[in-house]
Short mmCIF file of C-alpha atoms and ligand atoms in Angstrom, two decimals:
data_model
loop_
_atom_site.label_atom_id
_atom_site.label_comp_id
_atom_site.label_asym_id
_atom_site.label_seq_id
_atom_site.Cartn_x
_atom_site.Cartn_y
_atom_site.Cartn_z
CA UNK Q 120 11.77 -4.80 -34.50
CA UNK Q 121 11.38 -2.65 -37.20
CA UNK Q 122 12.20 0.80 -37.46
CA UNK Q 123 11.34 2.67 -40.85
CA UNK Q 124 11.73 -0.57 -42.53
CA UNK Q 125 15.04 -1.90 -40.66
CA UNK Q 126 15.69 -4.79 -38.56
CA UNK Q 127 16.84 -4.20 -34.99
CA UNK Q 128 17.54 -5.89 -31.63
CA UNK Q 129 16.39 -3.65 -28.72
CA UNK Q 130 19.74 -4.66 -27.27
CA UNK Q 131 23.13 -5.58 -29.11
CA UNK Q 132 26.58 -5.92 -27.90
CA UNK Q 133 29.18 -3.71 -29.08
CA UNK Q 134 32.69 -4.63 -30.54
CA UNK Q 135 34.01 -2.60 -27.32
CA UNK Q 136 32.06 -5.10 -24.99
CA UNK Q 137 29.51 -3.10 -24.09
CA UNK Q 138 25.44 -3.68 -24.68
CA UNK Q 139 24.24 -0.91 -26.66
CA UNK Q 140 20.35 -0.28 -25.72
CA UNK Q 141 17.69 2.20 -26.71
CA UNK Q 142 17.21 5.30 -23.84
CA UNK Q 143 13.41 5.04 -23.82
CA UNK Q 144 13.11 8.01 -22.06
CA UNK Q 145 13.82 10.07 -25.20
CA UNK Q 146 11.05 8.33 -26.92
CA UNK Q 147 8.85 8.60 -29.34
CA UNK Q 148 11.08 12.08 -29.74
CA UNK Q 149 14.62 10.73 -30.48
CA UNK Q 150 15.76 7.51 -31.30
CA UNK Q 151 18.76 7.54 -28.68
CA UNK Q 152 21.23 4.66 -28.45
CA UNK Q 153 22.89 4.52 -25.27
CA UNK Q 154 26.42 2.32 -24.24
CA UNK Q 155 26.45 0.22 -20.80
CA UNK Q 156 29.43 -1.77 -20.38
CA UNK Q 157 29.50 -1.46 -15.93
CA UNK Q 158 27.49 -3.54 -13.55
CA UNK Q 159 26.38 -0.02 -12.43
CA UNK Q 160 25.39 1.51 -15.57
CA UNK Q 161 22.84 -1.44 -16.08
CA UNK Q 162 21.60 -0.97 -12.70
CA UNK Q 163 21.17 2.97 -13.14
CA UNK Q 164 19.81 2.54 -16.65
CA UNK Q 165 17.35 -0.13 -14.92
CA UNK Q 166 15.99 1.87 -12.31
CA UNK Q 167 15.84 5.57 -14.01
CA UNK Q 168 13.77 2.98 -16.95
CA UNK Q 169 16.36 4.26 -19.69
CA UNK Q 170 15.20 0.36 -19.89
CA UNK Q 171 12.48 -1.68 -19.51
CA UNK Q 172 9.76 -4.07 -19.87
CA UNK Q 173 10.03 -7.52 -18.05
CA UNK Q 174 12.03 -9.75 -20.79
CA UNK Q 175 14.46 -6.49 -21.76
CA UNK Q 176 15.24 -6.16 -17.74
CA UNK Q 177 16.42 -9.43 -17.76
CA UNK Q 178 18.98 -9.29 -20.90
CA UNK Q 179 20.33 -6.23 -19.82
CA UNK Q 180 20.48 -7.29 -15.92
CA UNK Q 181 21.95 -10.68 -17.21
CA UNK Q 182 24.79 -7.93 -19.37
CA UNK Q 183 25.03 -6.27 -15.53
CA UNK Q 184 26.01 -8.86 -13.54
CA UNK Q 185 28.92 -10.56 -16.29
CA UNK Q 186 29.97 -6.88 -16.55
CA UNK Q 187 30.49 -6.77 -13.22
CA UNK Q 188 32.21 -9.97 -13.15
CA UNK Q 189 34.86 -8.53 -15.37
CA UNK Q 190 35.79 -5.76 -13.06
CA UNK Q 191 35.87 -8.28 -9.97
CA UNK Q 192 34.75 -11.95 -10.56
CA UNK Q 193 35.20 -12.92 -6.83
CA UNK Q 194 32.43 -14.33 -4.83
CA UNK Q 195 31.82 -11.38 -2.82
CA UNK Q 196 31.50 -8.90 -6.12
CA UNK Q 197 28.96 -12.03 -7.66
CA UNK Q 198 26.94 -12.11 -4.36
CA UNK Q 199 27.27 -8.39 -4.03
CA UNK Q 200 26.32 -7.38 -7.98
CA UNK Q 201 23.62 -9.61 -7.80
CA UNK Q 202 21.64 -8.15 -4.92
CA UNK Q 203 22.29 -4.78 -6.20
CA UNK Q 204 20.79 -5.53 -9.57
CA UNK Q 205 17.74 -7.57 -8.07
CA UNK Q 206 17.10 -4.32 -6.32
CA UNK Q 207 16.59 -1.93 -9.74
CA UNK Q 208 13.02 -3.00 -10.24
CA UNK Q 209 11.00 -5.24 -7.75
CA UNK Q 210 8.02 -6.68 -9.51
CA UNK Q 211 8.94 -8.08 -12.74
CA UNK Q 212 10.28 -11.33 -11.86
CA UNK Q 213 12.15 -11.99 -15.40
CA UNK Q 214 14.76 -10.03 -13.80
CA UNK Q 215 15.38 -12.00 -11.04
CA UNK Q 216 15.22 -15.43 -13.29
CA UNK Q 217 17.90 -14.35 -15.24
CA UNK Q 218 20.23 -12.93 -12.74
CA UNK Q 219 19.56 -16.41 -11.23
CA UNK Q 220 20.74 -17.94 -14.17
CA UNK Q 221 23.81 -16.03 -14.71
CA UNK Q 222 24.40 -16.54 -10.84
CA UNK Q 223 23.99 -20.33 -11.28
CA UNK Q 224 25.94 -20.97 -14.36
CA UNK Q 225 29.04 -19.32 -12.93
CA UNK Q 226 29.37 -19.69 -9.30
CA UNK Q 227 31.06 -23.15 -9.64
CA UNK Q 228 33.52 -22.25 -12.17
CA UNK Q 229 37.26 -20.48 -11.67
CA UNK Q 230 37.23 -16.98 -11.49
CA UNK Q 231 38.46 -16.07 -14.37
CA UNK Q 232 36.52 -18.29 -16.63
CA UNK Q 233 33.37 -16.01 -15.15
CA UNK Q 234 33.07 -13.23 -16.71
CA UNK Q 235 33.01 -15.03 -20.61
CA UNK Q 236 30.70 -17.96 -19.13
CA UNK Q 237 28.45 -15.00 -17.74
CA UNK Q 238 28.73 -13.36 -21.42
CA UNK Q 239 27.51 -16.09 -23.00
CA UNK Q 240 24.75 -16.97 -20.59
CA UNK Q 241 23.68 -13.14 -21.21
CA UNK Q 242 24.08 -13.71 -25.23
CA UNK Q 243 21.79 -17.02 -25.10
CA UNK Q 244 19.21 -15.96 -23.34
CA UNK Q 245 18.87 -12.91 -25.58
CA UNK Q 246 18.63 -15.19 -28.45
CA UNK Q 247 16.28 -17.82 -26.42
CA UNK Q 248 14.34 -14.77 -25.63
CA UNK Q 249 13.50 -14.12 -29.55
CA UNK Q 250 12.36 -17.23 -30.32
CA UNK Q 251 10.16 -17.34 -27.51
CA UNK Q 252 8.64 -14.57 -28.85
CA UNK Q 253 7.88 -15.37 -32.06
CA UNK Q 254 6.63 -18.48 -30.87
CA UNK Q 255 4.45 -16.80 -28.30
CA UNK Q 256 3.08 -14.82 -31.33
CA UNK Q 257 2.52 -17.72 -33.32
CA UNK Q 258 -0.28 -18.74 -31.00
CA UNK Q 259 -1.46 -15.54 -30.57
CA UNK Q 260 -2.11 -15.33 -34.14
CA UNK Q 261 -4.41 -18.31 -34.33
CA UNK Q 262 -6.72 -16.53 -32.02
CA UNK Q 263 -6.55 -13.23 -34.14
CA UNK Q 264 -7.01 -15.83 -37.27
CA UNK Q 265 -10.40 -17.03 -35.79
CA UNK Q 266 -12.02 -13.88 -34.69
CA UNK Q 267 -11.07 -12.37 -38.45
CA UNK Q 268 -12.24 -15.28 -39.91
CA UNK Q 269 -15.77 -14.93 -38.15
CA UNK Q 270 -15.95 -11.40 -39.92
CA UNK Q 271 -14.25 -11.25 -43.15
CA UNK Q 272 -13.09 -7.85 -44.26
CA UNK Q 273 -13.52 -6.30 -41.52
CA UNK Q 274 -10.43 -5.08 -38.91
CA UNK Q 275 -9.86 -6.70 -35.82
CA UNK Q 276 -9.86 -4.30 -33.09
CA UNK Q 277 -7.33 -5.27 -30.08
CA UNK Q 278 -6.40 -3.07 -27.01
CA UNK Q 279 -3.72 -3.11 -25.03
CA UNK Q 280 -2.49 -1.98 -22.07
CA UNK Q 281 1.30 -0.36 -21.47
CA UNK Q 282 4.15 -1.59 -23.47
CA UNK Q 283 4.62 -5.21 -24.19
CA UNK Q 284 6.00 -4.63 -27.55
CA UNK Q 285 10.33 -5.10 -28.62
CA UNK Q 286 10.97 -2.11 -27.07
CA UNK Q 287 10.02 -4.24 -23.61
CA UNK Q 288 11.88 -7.23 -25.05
CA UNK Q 289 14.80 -8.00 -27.20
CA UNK Q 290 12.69 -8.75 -30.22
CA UNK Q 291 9.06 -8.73 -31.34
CA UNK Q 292 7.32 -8.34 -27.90
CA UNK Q 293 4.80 -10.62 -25.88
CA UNK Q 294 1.29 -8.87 -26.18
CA UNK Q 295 2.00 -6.80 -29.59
CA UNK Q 296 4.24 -10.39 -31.49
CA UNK Q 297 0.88 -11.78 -32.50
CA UNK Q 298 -0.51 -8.37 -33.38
CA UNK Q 299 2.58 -7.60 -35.87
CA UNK Q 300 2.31 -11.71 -37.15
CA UNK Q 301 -1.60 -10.75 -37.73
CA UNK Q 302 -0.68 -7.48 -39.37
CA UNK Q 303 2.79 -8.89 -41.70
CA UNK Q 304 0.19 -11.91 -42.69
CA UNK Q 305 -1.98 -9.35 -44.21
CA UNK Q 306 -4.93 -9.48 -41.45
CA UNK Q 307 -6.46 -5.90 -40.72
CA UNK Q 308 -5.94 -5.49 -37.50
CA UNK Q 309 -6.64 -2.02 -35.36
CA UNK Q 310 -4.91 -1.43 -31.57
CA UNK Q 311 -6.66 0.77 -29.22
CA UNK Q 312 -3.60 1.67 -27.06
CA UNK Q 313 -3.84 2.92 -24.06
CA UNK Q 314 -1.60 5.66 -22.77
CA UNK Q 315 -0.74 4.37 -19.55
CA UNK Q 316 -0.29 7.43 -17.24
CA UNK Q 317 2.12 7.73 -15.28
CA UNK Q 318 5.04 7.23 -17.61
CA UNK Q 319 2.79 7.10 -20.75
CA UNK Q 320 4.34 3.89 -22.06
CA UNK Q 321 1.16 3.54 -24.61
CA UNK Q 322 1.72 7.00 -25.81
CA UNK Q 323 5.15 7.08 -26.00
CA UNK Q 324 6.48 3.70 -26.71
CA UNK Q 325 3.62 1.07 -28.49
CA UNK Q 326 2.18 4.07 -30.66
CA UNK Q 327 6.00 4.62 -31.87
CA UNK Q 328 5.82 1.22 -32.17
CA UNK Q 329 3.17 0.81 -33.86
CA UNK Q 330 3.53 3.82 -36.23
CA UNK Q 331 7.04 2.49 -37.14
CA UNK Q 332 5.85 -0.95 -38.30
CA UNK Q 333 2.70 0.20 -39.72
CA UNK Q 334 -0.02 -1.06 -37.91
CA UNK Q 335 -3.15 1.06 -37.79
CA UNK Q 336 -3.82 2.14 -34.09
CA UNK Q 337 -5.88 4.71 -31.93
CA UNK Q 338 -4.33 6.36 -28.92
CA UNK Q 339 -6.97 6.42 -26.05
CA UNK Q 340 -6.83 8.32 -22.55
CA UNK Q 341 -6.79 5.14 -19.58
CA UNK Q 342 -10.40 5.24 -19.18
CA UNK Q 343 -11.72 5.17 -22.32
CA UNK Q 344 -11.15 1.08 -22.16
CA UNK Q 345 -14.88 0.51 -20.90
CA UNK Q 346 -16.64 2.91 -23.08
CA UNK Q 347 -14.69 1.50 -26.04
CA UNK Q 348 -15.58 -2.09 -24.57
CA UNK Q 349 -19.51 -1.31 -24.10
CA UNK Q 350 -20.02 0.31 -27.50
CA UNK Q 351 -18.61 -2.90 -29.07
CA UNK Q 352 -15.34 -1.48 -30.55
CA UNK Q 353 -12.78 -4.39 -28.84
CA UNK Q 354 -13.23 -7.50 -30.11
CA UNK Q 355 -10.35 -8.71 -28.10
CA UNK Q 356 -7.26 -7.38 -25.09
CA UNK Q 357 -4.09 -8.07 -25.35
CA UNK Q 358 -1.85 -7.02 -22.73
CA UNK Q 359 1.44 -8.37 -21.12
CA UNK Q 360 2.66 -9.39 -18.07
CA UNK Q 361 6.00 -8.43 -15.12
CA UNK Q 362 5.08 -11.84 -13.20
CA UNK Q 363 2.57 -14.31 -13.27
CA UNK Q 364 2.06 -16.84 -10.02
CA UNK Q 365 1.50 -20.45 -9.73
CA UNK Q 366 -2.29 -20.11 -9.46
CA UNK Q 367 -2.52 -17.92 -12.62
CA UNK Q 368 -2.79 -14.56 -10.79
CA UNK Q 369 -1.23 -11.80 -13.52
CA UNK Q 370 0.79 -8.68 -12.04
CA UNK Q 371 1.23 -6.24 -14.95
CA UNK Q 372 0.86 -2.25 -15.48
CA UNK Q 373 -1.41 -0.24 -13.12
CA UNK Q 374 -4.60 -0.40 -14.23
CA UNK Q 375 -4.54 -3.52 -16.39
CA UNK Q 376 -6.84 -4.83 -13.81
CA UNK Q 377 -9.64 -2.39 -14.77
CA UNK Q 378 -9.52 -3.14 -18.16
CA UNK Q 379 -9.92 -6.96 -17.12
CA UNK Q 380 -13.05 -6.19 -15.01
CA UNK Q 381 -14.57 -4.12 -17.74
CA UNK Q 382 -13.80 -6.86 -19.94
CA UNK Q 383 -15.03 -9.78 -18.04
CA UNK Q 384 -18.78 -7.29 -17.85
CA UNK Q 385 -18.89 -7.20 -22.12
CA UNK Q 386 -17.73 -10.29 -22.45
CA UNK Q 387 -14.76 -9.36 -24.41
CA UNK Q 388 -11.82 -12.00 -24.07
CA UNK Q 389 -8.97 -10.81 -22.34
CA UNK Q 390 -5.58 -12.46 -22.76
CA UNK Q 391 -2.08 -12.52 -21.38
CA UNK Q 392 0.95 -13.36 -23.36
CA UNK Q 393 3.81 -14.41 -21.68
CA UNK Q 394 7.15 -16.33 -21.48
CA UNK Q 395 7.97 -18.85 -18.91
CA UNK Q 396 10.67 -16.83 -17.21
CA UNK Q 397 7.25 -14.09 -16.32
CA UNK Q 398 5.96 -17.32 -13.66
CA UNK Q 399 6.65 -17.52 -10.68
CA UNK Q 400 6.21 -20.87 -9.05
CA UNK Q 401 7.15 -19.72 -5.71
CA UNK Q 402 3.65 -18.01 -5.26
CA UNK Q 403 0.21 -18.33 -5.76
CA UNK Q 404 -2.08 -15.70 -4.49
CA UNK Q 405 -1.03 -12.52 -6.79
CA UNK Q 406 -2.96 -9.98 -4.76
CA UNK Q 407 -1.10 -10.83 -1.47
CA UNK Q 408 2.17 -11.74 -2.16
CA UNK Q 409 3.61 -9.69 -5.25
CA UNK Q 410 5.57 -7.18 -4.35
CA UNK Q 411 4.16 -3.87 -6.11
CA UNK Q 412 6.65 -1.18 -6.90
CA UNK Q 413 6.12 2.20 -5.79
CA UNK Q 414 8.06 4.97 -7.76
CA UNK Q 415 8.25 8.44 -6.84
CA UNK Q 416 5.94 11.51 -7.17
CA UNK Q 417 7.27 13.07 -9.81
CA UNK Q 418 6.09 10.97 -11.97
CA UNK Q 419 2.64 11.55 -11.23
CA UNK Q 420 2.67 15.34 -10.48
CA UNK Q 421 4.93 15.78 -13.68
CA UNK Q 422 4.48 14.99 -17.52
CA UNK Q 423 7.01 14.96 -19.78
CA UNK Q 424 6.72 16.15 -23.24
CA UNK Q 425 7.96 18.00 -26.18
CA UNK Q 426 7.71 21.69 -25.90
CA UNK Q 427 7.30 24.25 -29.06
CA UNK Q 428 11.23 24.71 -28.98
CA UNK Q 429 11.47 21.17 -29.41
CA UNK Q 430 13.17 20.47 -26.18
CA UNK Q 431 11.95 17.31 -24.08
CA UNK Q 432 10.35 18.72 -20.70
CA UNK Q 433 8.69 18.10 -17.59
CA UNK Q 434 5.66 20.38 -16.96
CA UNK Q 435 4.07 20.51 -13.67
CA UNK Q 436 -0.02 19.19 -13.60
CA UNK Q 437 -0.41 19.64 -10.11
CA UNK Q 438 -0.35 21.88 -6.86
CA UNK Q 439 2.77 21.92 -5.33
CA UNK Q 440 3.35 19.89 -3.01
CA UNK Q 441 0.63 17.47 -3.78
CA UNK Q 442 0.97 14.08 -1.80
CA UNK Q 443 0.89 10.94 -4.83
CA UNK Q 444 0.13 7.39 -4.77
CA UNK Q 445 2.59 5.93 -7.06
CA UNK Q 446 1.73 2.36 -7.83
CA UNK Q 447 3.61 0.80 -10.68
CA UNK Q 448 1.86 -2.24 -11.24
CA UNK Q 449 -1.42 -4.11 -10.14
CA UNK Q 450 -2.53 -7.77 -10.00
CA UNK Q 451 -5.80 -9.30 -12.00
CA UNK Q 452 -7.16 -12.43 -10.77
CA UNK Q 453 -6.71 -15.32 -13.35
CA UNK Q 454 -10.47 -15.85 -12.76
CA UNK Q 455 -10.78 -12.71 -15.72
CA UNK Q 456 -8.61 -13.74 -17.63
CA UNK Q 457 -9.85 -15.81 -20.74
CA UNK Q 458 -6.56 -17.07 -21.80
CA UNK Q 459 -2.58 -16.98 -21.47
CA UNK Q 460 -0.77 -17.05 -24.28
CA UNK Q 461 2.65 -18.61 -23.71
CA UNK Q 462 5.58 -19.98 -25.87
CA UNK Q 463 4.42 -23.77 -25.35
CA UNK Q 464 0.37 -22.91 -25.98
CA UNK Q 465 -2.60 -21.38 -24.51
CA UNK Q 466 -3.78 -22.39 -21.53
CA UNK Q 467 -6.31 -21.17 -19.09
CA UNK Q 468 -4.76 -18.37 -16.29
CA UNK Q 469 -4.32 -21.28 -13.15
CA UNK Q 470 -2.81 -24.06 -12.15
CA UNK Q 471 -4.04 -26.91 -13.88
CA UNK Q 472 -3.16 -24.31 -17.19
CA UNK Q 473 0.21 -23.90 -16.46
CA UNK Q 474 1.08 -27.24 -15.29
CA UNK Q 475 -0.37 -28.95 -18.28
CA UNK Q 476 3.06 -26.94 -19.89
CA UNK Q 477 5.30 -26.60 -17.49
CA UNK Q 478 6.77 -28.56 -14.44
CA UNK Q 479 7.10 -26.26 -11.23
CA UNK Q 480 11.07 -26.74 -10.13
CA UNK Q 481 11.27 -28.73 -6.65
CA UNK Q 482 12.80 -25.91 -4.77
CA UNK Q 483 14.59 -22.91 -6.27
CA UNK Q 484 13.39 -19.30 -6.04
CA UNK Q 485 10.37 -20.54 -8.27
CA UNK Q 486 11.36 -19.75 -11.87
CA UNK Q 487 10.54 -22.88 -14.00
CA UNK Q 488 13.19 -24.70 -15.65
CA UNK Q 489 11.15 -25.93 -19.00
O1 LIG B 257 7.23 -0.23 -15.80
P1 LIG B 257 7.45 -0.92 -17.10
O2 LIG B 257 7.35 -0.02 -18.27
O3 LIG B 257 8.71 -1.76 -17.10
O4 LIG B 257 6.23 -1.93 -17.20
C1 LIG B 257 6.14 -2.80 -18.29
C2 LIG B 257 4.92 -3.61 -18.30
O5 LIG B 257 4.10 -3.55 -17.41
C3 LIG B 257 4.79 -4.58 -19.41
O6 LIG B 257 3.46 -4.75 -19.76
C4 LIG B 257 5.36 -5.92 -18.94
O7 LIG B 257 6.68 -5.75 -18.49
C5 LIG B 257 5.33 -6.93 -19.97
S1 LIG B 257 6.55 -6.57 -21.20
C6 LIG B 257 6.64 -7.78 -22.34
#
């Protein structure tokens, strides 16, 4: 990730052993580096979304559970970290695949070689994570390639929904990788971001994103997806994904499943870039069995922002009182969905897509082993 023209990680460890991450509720404001080096810190930062994203909850959930391993690497304290870190953030199932792998790769060991096997586990699949990425954004750029190739000189225009850039991963993204390959190989590329009320993750995070590597983008209000789309002005979407099921279904931000619909009517592809740890072999239909998180009012009958003394606030929008609907995430049908872009290719959003990558796992909680 680059931020006025350095290299970071979205998470690092510290020489204390700690993970240092970025407190993305300070963003695009201040750039504000916070240390977790306790089970519970990771969980807290987790659920009050100091962190986020699908791939990022894993790392720093993976970091959770060896941190709490240090402090007590019994059985009980691995069952009992485990269930209390699963619990942060319900829908995106990356979370859950890497606490599974942490769990997994230490339970049979001593106690006390735990908490460094855990460490490492965490440190791999941070790295893994990366090169996932890029590779996810490899193939994604092919598809940019083609559509700028059709019409030479002139920008591609992409929208997206949320935040599926680094700051939701440890490096480079899912949905915005192929967009920064497209833009670092010299394509012209323009995002339409949307500013995905009710945490404004478009506003606050991909346009600071964006801004910082210096791709040319236009922040849009959540329903200005199907004007944009019926005037012509999105050639393609690009949005990521917090669990995908066996039959292709896609769970992501609420609302992404407008944008599909009003893609599917202009006939504007819509894609979904992923890595394996997003699937979930354990289900198929999306729409029934997901579990969709439901935050709390606040965050729809407050916005936060910067006020003209500079401090960070939350201003009231609302009557008092006002009852809210807080759904975090909803599920599109792989029947709109043109495409998913994965690490291994891109295949069409079903079963026959994914299984021409990936072998489903005979039993397990239903994250693939590739
Ligand atoms: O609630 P958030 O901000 O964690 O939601 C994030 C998203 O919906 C992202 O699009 C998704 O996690 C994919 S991130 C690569």
């Amino acid at each position: 990730m680059k931020i006025q023209g350095t290299w970071y990680r979205s998470l690092r460890e510290t020489d204390e052993g700690a993970i240092a991450i970025i407190d993305q509720r300070r963003l695009p404001h201040e750039l504000r580096w916070v240390e977790l080096a306790t089970a519970a810190q990771c969980a807290q930062a987790i659920q009050a979304m100091w962190t986020r994203g699908a791939p990022l909850l894993a790392a720093v959930g993976a970091y959770g559970l060896g941190f709490a391993l240090r402090e007590d690497s019994s059985d009980a304290s691995l069952a009992n970290a485990y269930d209390t870190l699963l619990a942060t953030r319900p829908t995106a199932v990356n979370l859950r695949w890497a606490l599974d792998q942490v769990y997994q790769g230490v339970k049979a060991l001593p106690e006390g070689e735990r908490p460094g096997a855990a460490r490492a586990i965490a440190a791999n699949l941070c790295d893994e994570e990366v090169e996932t990425n890029q590779a996810i954004g490899r193939y994604g750029l092919e598809i940019i390639e083609q559509i700028a190739a059709a019409r030479p000189g002139q920008p591609v225009n992409l929208l997206t929904h949320c935040n599926a850039g680094w700051l939701a991963t440890v490096d480079w993204g899912t949905a915005l990788a192929p967009i920064y390959m497209a833009h670092d190989a010299g394509i012209p590329v323009h995002v339409y971001v949307d500013e995905t009320r009710p945490r404004n993750q478009g506003a606050s995070l991909t346009a600071w994103e964006l801004a910082n590597h210096g791709v040319p983008f236009t922040l849009v209000v959540d329903n200005a997806g199907g004007h944009l789309m019926q005037h012509g002005l999105v050639d393609m979407c690009i949005v990521g994904t917090d669990r995908v099921t066996a039959q292709g279904d896609v769970c992501n931000k609420i609302g992404t499943y407008l944008k599909a619909l009003a893609a599917y009517d202009n006939g504007v592809p819509f894609y979904v870039a992923l890595p394996y740890t997003t699937i979930d072999w354990s289900m198929q239909d999306g729409l029934a069995e997901i579990p969709i998180e439901r935050r709390s009012d606040e965050e729809i009958t407050h916005i936060w922002g910067k006020a003209a003394t500079g401090d960070v606030i939350p201003v009231q929008i609302t009557v008092d009182g006002a009852a809210t609907g807080n759904y975090g995430f909803d599920v599109t049908p792989g029947r709109l969905v043109t495409a998913l872009i994965t690490e291994r290719g891109i295949v069409p959003a079903s079963e026959a897509g994914l299984k021409s990558l990936y072998q489903a796992p005979a039993t397990s909680t239903g994250t693939a082993i590739p």
